Amino acid sequence: MTSYNDQAGIGGPAGGQGTDGYHRVGLPELAAVVDRVRTNVESVIEGKPEAIRIALTVMLAEGHLLLEDVPGVGKTMLAKALAKSVDCTVRRIQFTPDLLPSDVTGTNIYDQHQRDFEFRPGAIFAQIVVGDEINRASPKTQSALLESMAERQVTIDGTSYELPSPFMVVATQNPVEMEGTYPLPEAQRDRFMARISIGYPSPEAEFAMLDVHGGANPLEDLQPVAHSSDILKLIDLVRAVHIADPVRRYAVDLVGATRNSHELRLGASPRATLHLVRAARAAAALDGRDYVIPDDIQRLAVPVLAHRLMPTAETQLNRRTTEQIVAEIVARLPLPRPQGGPAVRRG
């Protein structure tokens, strides 16, 4: 992979050595902080290293995460463990059908002493917001998150209020229980950088879980191992990760292929391309690299793109999932073309 990257101009500008001295010094710091957070979360969530890695990738890429899986596999626990591992403001919203938009965003309340309206912030005003069972809230309440997730602000009665930084929404939903739920609209799903399913643990991990969770809730003893200021520094490092033009073009072609698939009636949006590139930068930094390679794009294609796609009726009848479609697009799309050479294919 190294020789191909050098030939294609995919590594850093100085032969994969980084763009400046600050960046090279910063990556070990990033690895140390991320390892502490990862170890902390893994002490609660057994046997799911890839799910934890993607959650950390989304955090460093300034995105939002959707955890979609059946009940009891640890969706809310993963969200809470991630939030408790960082010393920052955390709010939890239990989404229910009677939850109002003002409960999320806040509202203006008349102060009789001051004889003026005073803004009372809602639950969205936190650095990490855990939204439990987001598809149980009405569409009106779900839409209260749109502005905050896209623009990191809330507008009430014509006045905009900036949200704290870093800001991340970690939402959970149950895909199998349909009674009393409101499926997230396409515009809402597109705000989430990635969607992951935790899945059932292996028998060994489930057996070990009996010791960890059998007597007490391990979340109660979980202590922060990083500060919000540390996360902000790491986000700045991730922004500086180099991504060469051939890899940018590869990301654009990959997203464009979803729009041309006959199995999909709605492909991925330009926002999906931006999210894919930003997540790839974070993934490269987690691997200790200050440049993105095609593997970073391929590894993140399914969690970043699949939840934004809408299959055709025929595709649904054939029981084909959007995850399968994205994986097949990744498998057949040529890798970035080396300078002066033919496109590289697998196999």
Tab-separated table of C-alpha atoms in Angstrom:
chain	number	residue	atom	x	y	z
A	1	MET	CA	0.000	0.000	0.000
A	2	THR	CA	2.841	2.415	0.764
A	3	SER	CA	4.471	2.088	-2.632
A	4	TYR	CA	1.134	2.553	-4.393
A	5	ASN	CA	0.341	5.640	-2.299
A	6	ASP	CA	3.723	7.179	-3.071
A	7	GLN	CA	3.278	6.503	-6.780
A	8	ALA	CA	-0.250	7.922	-6.843
A	9	GLY	CA	0.602	10.970	-4.778
A	10	ILE	CA	-1.811	9.858	-2.057
A	11	GLY	CA	0.529	10.288	0.907
A	12	GLY	CA	1.495	13.528	2.605
A	13	PRO	CA	3.208	16.266	0.611
A	14	ALA	CA	6.609	15.322	2.044
A	15	GLY	CA	6.575	11.649	1.144
A	16	GLY	CA	3.941	10.788	3.751
A	17	GLN	CA	5.863	12.522	6.532
A	18	GLY	CA	3.248	15.184	7.248
A	19	THR	CA	2.584	18.762	6.298
A	20	ASP	CA	4.441	20.417	9.195
A	21	GLY	CA	6.204	19.705	12.473
A	22	TYR	CA	3.135	20.587	14.565
A	23	HIS	CA	1.131	17.845	12.913
A	24	ARG	CA	3.767	15.173	13.467
A	25	VAL	CA	4.015	16.038	17.156
A	26	GLY	CA	0.221	16.117	17.530
A	27	LEU	CA	-0.553	12.621	16.253
A	28	PRO	CA	1.057	10.794	19.212
A	29	GLU	CA	-0.940	13.057	21.522
A	30	LEU	CA	-4.107	12.133	19.642
A	31	ALA	CA	-3.303	8.421	19.928
A	32	ALA	CA	-2.734	8.704	23.680
A	33	VAL	CA	-6.024	10.506	24.352
A	34	VAL	CA	-8.044	8.230	22.054
A	35	ASP	CA	-6.532	5.109	23.622
A	36	ARG	CA	-7.610	6.298	27.070
A	37	VAL	CA	-11.153	6.960	25.894
A	38	ARG	CA	-11.323	3.679	23.958
A	39	THR	CA	-10.094	1.662	26.957
A	40	ASN	CA	-12.608	3.411	29.189
A	41	VAL	CA	-15.536	2.618	26.878
A	42	GLU	CA	-14.356	-0.968	26.327
A	43	SER	CA	-14.491	-1.535	30.081
A	44	VAL	CA	-18.269	-1.187	29.732
A	45	ILE	CA	-18.972	-2.443	26.195
A	46	GLU	CA	-17.585	-5.939	25.716
A	47	GLY	CA	-16.318	-7.264	22.379
A	48	LYS	CA	-17.323	-4.371	20.088
A	49	PRO	CA	-14.051	-2.617	19.156
A	50	GLU	CA	-15.177	-1.614	15.637
A	51	ALA	CA	-18.354	0.071	16.893
A	52	ILE	CA	-16.317	1.992	19.478
A	53	ARG	CA	-13.756	2.975	16.836
A	54	ILE	CA	-16.435	4.404	14.539
A	55	ALA	CA	-17.979	6.305	17.457
A	56	LEU	CA	-14.591	7.899	18.186
A	57	THR	CA	-14.062	8.589	14.487
A	58	VAL	CA	-17.368	10.459	14.303
A	59	MET	CA	-16.524	12.467	17.417
A	60	LEU	CA	-13.162	13.616	16.028
A	61	ALA	CA	-14.764	14.363	12.643
A	62	GLU	CA	-17.321	16.685	14.306
A	63	GLY	CA	-20.220	14.495	13.241
A	64	HIS	CA	-23.289	12.913	14.786
A	65	LEU	CA	-23.853	9.199	15.348
A	66	LEU	CA	-26.970	7.054	14.944
A	67	LEU	CA	-27.011	3.739	16.822
A	68	GLU	CA	-29.647	1.475	15.323
A	69	ASP	CA	-30.175	-2.010	16.691
A	70	VAL	CA	-32.525	-4.325	18.545
A	71	PRO	CA	-33.220	-3.769	22.263
A	72	GLY	CA	-30.733	-4.854	24.890
A	73	VAL	CA	-27.472	-4.897	22.909
A	74	GLY	CA	-25.976	-1.800	24.532
A	75	LYS	CA	-26.914	1.147	22.292
A	76	THR	CA	-27.674	3.543	25.130
A	77	MET	CA	-24.809	2.184	27.221
A	78	LEU	CA	-22.325	2.881	24.419
A	79	ALA	CA	-23.645	6.421	24.060
A	80	LYS	CA	-23.480	7.024	27.820
A	81	ALA	CA	-20.015	5.471	28.156
A	82	LEU	CA	-18.661	7.704	25.408
A	83	ALA	CA	-20.233	10.760	27.032
A	84	LYS	CA	-18.939	9.910	30.523
A	85	SER	CA	-15.410	9.289	29.235
A	86	VAL	CA	-15.026	12.955	28.293
A	87	ASP	CA	-15.225	15.679	30.941
A	88	CYS	CA	-17.824	17.867	29.234
A	89	THR	CA	-21.468	18.849	29.541
A	90	VAL	CA	-23.827	15.945	28.825
A	91	ARG	CA	-27.619	15.898	28.513
A	92	ARG	CA	-29.869	12.923	27.891
A	93	ILE	CA	-33.191	13.227	26.086
A	94	GLN	CA	-35.703	10.389	26.376
A	95	PHE	CA	-37.753	10.789	23.215
A	96	THR	CA	-41.465	10.090	23.693
A	97	PRO	CA	-44.586	10.917	21.630
A	98	ASP	CA	-45.542	13.764	23.991
A	99	LEU	CA	-42.105	15.440	23.916
A	100	LEU	CA	-42.356	19.000	22.581
A	101	PRO	CA	-39.854	20.822	20.331
A	102	SER	CA	-39.372	23.430	23.070
A	103	ASP	CA	-38.260	20.649	25.434
A	104	VAL	CA	-35.357	20.080	23.056
A	105	THR	CA	-34.455	23.586	21.931
A	106	GLY	CA	-35.664	25.736	24.822
A	107	THR	CA	-38.176	28.564	24.982
A	108	ASN	CA	-38.670	32.187	26.026
A	109	ILE	CA	-40.354	32.612	29.419
A	110	TYR	CA	-41.749	35.894	30.685
A	111	ASP	CA	-39.963	37.154	33.814
A	112	GLN	CA	-42.397	39.244	35.854
A	113	HIS	CA	-39.614	40.851	37.897
A	114	GLN	CA	-37.602	41.948	34.866
A	115	ARG	CA	-40.742	42.497	32.800
A	116	ASP	CA	-39.065	40.884	29.859
A	117	PHE	CA	-38.734	37.489	28.215
A	118	GLU	CA	-35.866	35.282	29.324
A	119	PHE	CA	-34.507	32.420	27.255
A	120	ARG	CA	-34.428	29.045	29.023
A	121	PRO	CA	-32.132	26.646	27.131
A	122	GLY	CA	-33.421	23.175	26.310
A	123	ALA	CA	-31.684	19.824	26.537
A	124	ILE	CA	-29.839	20.373	23.233
A	125	PHE	CA	-27.511	22.870	24.957
A	126	ALA	CA	-24.771	20.412	25.881
A	127	GLN	CA	-21.529	19.237	24.302
A	128	ILE	CA	-22.696	15.635	24.043
A	129	VAL	CA	-26.433	15.018	23.675
A	130	VAL	CA	-27.681	11.445	24.083
A	131	GLY	CA	-31.027	11.015	22.332
A	132	ASP	CA	-32.636	7.752	23.403
A	133	GLU	CA	-35.208	6.136	21.054
A	134	ILE	CA	-35.287	9.122	18.724
A	135	ASN	CA	-37.914	7.527	16.480
A	136	ARG	CA	-40.482	7.590	19.311
A	137	ALA	CA	-40.813	11.371	19.084
A	138	SER	CA	-43.217	13.019	16.641
A	139	PRO	CA	-41.854	14.401	13.359
A	140	LYS	CA	-42.414	17.918	14.730
A	141	THR	CA	-40.089	17.211	17.660
A	142	GLN	CA	-37.570	15.353	15.502
A	143	SER	CA	-37.314	18.399	13.253
A	144	ALA	CA	-36.246	20.483	16.258
A	145	LEU	CA	-32.843	18.821	15.912
A	146	LEU	CA	-32.324	19.738	12.249
A	147	GLU	CA	-30.879	23.224	12.721
A	148	SER	CA	-28.737	22.273	15.710
A	149	MET	CA	-27.203	19.257	13.982
A	150	ALA	CA	-26.443	21.079	10.735
A	151	GLU	CA	-25.569	24.591	11.902
A	152	ARG	CA	-24.711	24.080	15.593
A	153	GLN	CA	-27.155	26.741	16.647
A	154	VAL	CA	-30.773	27.114	17.754
A	155	THR	CA	-33.096	29.885	16.611
A	156	ILE	CA	-35.948	30.904	18.925
A	157	ASP	CA	-38.276	33.802	18.041
A	158	GLY	CA	-35.812	35.158	15.512
A	159	THR	CA	-32.772	35.029	17.830
A	160	SER	CA	-29.993	32.507	17.214
A	161	TYR	CA	-28.130	30.886	20.095
A	162	GLU	CA	-24.807	29.183	19.461
A	163	LEU	CA	-24.310	25.679	20.812
A	164	PRO	CA	-21.198	24.702	22.800
A	165	SER	CA	-18.162	23.174	21.142
A	166	PRO	CA	-17.445	20.343	20.667
A	167	PHE	CA	-21.021	19.343	19.909
A	168	MET	CA	-22.183	15.816	19.145
A	169	VAL	CA	-25.574	14.104	19.036
A	170	VAL	CA	-25.579	10.358	19.713
A	171	ALA	CA	-29.058	9.000	18.992
A	172	THR	CA	-30.440	5.479	19.332
A	173	GLN	CA	-33.396	3.825	17.691
A	174	ASN	CA	-35.007	0.395	17.497
A	175	PRO	CA	-35.543	-0.716	13.869
A	176	VAL	CA	-37.821	-3.675	14.596
A	177	GLU	CA	-40.503	-2.211	16.869
A	178	MET	CA	-42.796	-0.131	14.658
A	179	GLU	CA	-45.772	0.489	16.969
A	180	GLY	CA	-45.773	4.027	18.346
A	181	THR	CA	-42.721	5.100	16.322
A	182	TYR	CA	-42.092	7.710	13.643
A	183	PRO	CA	-39.371	6.743	11.142
A	184	LEU	CA	-36.712	9.408	10.718
A	185	PRO	CA	-37.223	11.395	7.497
A	186	GLU	CA	-34.480	11.501	4.888
A	187	ALA	CA	-33.425	15.027	5.866
A	188	GLN	CA	-32.930	13.900	9.466
A	189	ARG	CA	-30.953	10.774	8.579
A	190	ASP	CA	-28.712	12.821	6.311
A	191	ARG	CA	-27.603	14.902	9.326
A	192	PHE	CA	-26.010	11.840	10.927
A	193	MET	CA	-22.450	11.257	9.788
A	194	ALA	CA	-22.622	7.524	10.408
A	195	ARG	CA	-25.038	4.799	11.432
A	196	ILE	CA	-23.848	1.639	13.130
A	197	SER	CA	-25.400	-1.495	14.565
A	198	ILE	CA	-23.744	-2.971	17.618
A	199	GLY	CA	-25.027	-6.500	17.111
A	200	TYR	CA	-25.085	-9.384	19.548
A	201	PRO	CA	-21.850	-10.096	21.445
A	202	SER	CA	-19.844	-13.249	20.911
A	203	PRO	CA	-20.444	-16.036	23.465
A	204	GLU	CA	-17.086	-15.239	25.093
A	205	ALA	CA	-17.891	-11.518	25.363
A	206	GLU	CA	-21.369	-12.277	26.700
A	207	PHE	CA	-19.889	-14.630	29.301
A	208	ALA	CA	-17.383	-11.954	30.389
A	209	MET	CA	-20.239	-9.450	30.549
A	210	LEU	CA	-21.846	-11.469	33.335
A	211	ASP	CA	-18.911	-10.652	35.609
A	212	VAL	CA	-18.751	-6.975	34.650
A	213	HIS	CA	-22.486	-6.240	34.668
A	214	GLY	CA	-23.803	-9.018	36.902
A	215	GLY	CA	-23.381	-7.263	40.250
A	216	ALA	CA	-23.549	-3.530	39.485
A	217	ASN	CA	-23.802	-1.030	36.672
A	218	PRO	CA	-20.215	-0.301	35.490
A	219	LEU	CA	-21.329	3.107	34.188
A	220	GLU	CA	-21.631	4.320	37.764
A	221	ASP	CA	-17.878	3.915	38.334
A	222	LEU	CA	-16.812	5.291	34.938
A	223	GLN	CA	-14.670	8.419	35.268
A	224	PRO	CA	-13.666	10.955	32.587
A	225	VAL	CA	-10.263	10.290	31.012
A	226	ALA	CA	-10.192	13.295	28.660
A	227	HIS	CA	-11.347	16.906	28.771
A	228	SER	CA	-13.418	18.717	26.203
A	229	SER	CA	-10.416	20.965	25.516
A	230	ASP	CA	-8.435	17.832	24.587
A	231	ILE	CA	-11.123	16.861	22.088
A	232	LEU	CA	-11.036	20.339	20.538
A	233	LYS	CA	-7.255	20.063	20.055
A	234	LEU	CA	-7.649	16.657	18.439
A	235	ILE	CA	-10.374	17.983	16.136
A	236	ASP	CA	-7.932	20.659	14.946
A	237	LEU	CA	-5.357	17.949	14.237
A	238	VAL	CA	-7.875	15.930	12.245
A	239	ARG	CA	-8.781	18.963	10.131
A	240	ALA	CA	-5.137	19.232	9.082
A	241	VAL	CA	-4.865	15.618	7.850
A	242	HIS	CA	-3.835	15.658	4.198
A	243	ILE	CA	-6.065	14.155	1.529
A	244	ALA	CA	-4.701	14.139	-2.025
A	245	ASP	CA	-6.770	14.962	-5.092
A	246	PRO	CA	-6.919	11.327	-6.348
A	247	VAL	CA	-8.480	10.238	-3.043
A	248	ARG	CA	-10.903	13.175	-3.109
A	249	ARG	CA	-11.948	12.135	-6.612
A	250	TYR	CA	-12.357	8.547	-5.422
A	251	ALA	CA	-14.746	9.705	-2.669
A	252	VAL	CA	-16.747	11.770	-5.184
A	253	ASP	CA	-16.952	8.830	-7.620
A	254	LEU	CA	-18.043	6.475	-4.846
A	255	VAL	CA	-20.872	8.732	-3.732
A	256	GLY	CA	-21.814	9.446	-7.350
A	257	ALA	CA	-22.130	5.717	-8.034
A	258	THR	CA	-24.959	5.512	-5.494
A	259	ARG	CA	-26.919	8.100	-7.495
A	260	ASN	CA	-26.586	6.025	-10.667
A	261	SER	CA	-27.483	2.654	-9.160
A	262	HIS	CA	-30.633	1.084	-10.620
A	263	GLU	CA	-31.300	-0.484	-7.205
A	264	LEU	CA	-31.678	2.891	-5.499
A	265	ARG	CA	-34.311	5.565	-5.972
A	266	LEU	CA	-32.338	8.043	-3.866
A	267	GLY	CA	-28.552	8.213	-3.793
A	268	ALA	CA	-26.249	9.909	-1.315
A	269	SER	CA	-26.164	13.701	-1.055
A	270	PRO	CA	-23.190	16.072	-1.387
A	271	ARG	CA	-23.291	16.284	2.408
A	272	ALA	CA	-22.511	12.563	2.395
A	273	THR	CA	-19.334	13.248	0.391
A	274	LEU	CA	-18.242	15.869	2.918
A	275	HIS	CA	-18.983	13.528	5.815
A	276	LEU	CA	-17.102	10.666	4.139
A	277	VAL	CA	-13.979	12.784	3.647
A	278	ARG	CA	-14.101	14.230	7.155
A	279	ALA	CA	-14.556	10.765	8.675
A	280	ALA	CA	-11.679	9.425	6.554
A	281	ARG	CA	-9.409	12.157	7.931
A	282	ALA	CA	-10.316	11.118	11.478
A	283	ALA	CA	-9.790	7.423	10.671
A	284	ALA	CA	-6.341	8.160	9.243
A	285	ALA	CA	-5.401	10.096	12.389
A	286	LEU	CA	-6.588	7.212	14.571
A	287	ASP	CA	-4.211	4.956	12.624
A	288	GLY	CA	-1.339	7.385	13.239
A	289	ARG	CA	-1.241	8.766	9.689
A	290	ASP	CA	-1.407	12.403	8.654
A	291	TYR	CA	-2.730	11.523	5.203
A	292	VAL	CA	-5.776	9.637	3.923
A	293	ILE	CA	-5.524	6.472	1.828
A	294	PRO	CA	-8.274	4.733	-0.191
A	295	ASP	CA	-8.639	2.114	2.553
A	296	ASP	CA	-9.975	4.815	4.884
A	297	ILE	CA	-12.704	5.696	2.376
A	298	GLN	CA	-13.585	2.034	1.753
A	299	ARG	CA	-13.743	1.160	5.447
A	300	LEU	CA	-16.186	3.965	6.197
A	301	ALA	CA	-18.352	3.766	3.057
A	302	VAL	CA	-21.051	1.524	4.546
A	303	PRO	CA	-21.541	3.271	7.932
A	304	VAL	CA	-21.404	6.741	6.336
A	305	LEU	CA	-23.499	6.141	3.193
A	306	ALA	CA	-25.943	3.245	3.709
A	307	HIS	CA	-28.448	5.008	5.990
A	308	ARG	CA	-28.904	7.880	3.501
A	309	LEU	CA	-29.993	5.673	0.591
A	310	MET	CA	-33.511	4.693	-0.421
A	311	PRO	CA	-33.913	1.358	-2.235
A	312	THR	CA	-36.419	0.799	-5.008
A	313	ALA	CA	-39.487	-1.356	-4.399
A	314	GLU	CA	-37.929	-4.167	-6.433
A	315	THR	CA	-34.774	-4.030	-4.334
A	316	GLN	CA	-36.854	-4.317	-1.176
A	317	LEU	CA	-38.785	-7.272	-2.594
A	318	ASN	CA	-35.469	-8.972	-3.311
A	319	ARG	CA	-34.511	-8.328	0.325
A	320	ARG	CA	-31.415	-6.433	-0.686
A	321	THR	CA	-30.086	-3.987	1.910
A	322	THR	CA	-28.436	-0.661	1.261
A	323	GLU	CA	-25.386	-1.969	3.137
A	324	GLN	CA	-25.011	-4.747	0.563
A	325	ILE	CA	-25.397	-2.283	-2.317
A	326	VAL	CA	-22.724	0.067	-0.953
A	327	ALA	CA	-20.344	-2.831	-0.311
A	328	GLU	CA	-20.753	-4.006	-3.910
A	329	ILE	CA	-20.142	-0.500	-5.257
A	330	VAL	CA	-16.935	-0.320	-3.214
A	331	ALA	CA	-15.852	-3.729	-4.528
A	332	ARG	CA	-16.251	-2.845	-8.205
A	333	LEU	CA	-15.179	0.818	-8.226
A	334	PRO	CA	-11.594	1.264	-9.464
A	335	LEU	CA	-9.101	2.604	-6.963
A	336	PRO	CA	-7.539	6.034	-7.591
A	337	ARG	CA	-5.436	6.148	-10.733
A	338	PRO	CA	-1.665	6.338	-10.122
A	339	GLN	CA	0.040	9.193	-11.911
A	340	GLY	CA	0.796	8.148	-15.449
A	341	GLY	CA	-0.620	4.656	-14.955
A	342	PRO	CA	-3.856	2.695	-15.408
A	343	ALA	CA	-6.589	2.524	-12.791
A	344	VAL	CA	-5.907	-0.037	-10.099
A	345	ARG	CA	-8.461	-2.779	-9.537
A	346	ARG	CA	-8.667	-5.477	-6.912
A	347	GLY	CA	-7.890	-9.056	-7.670
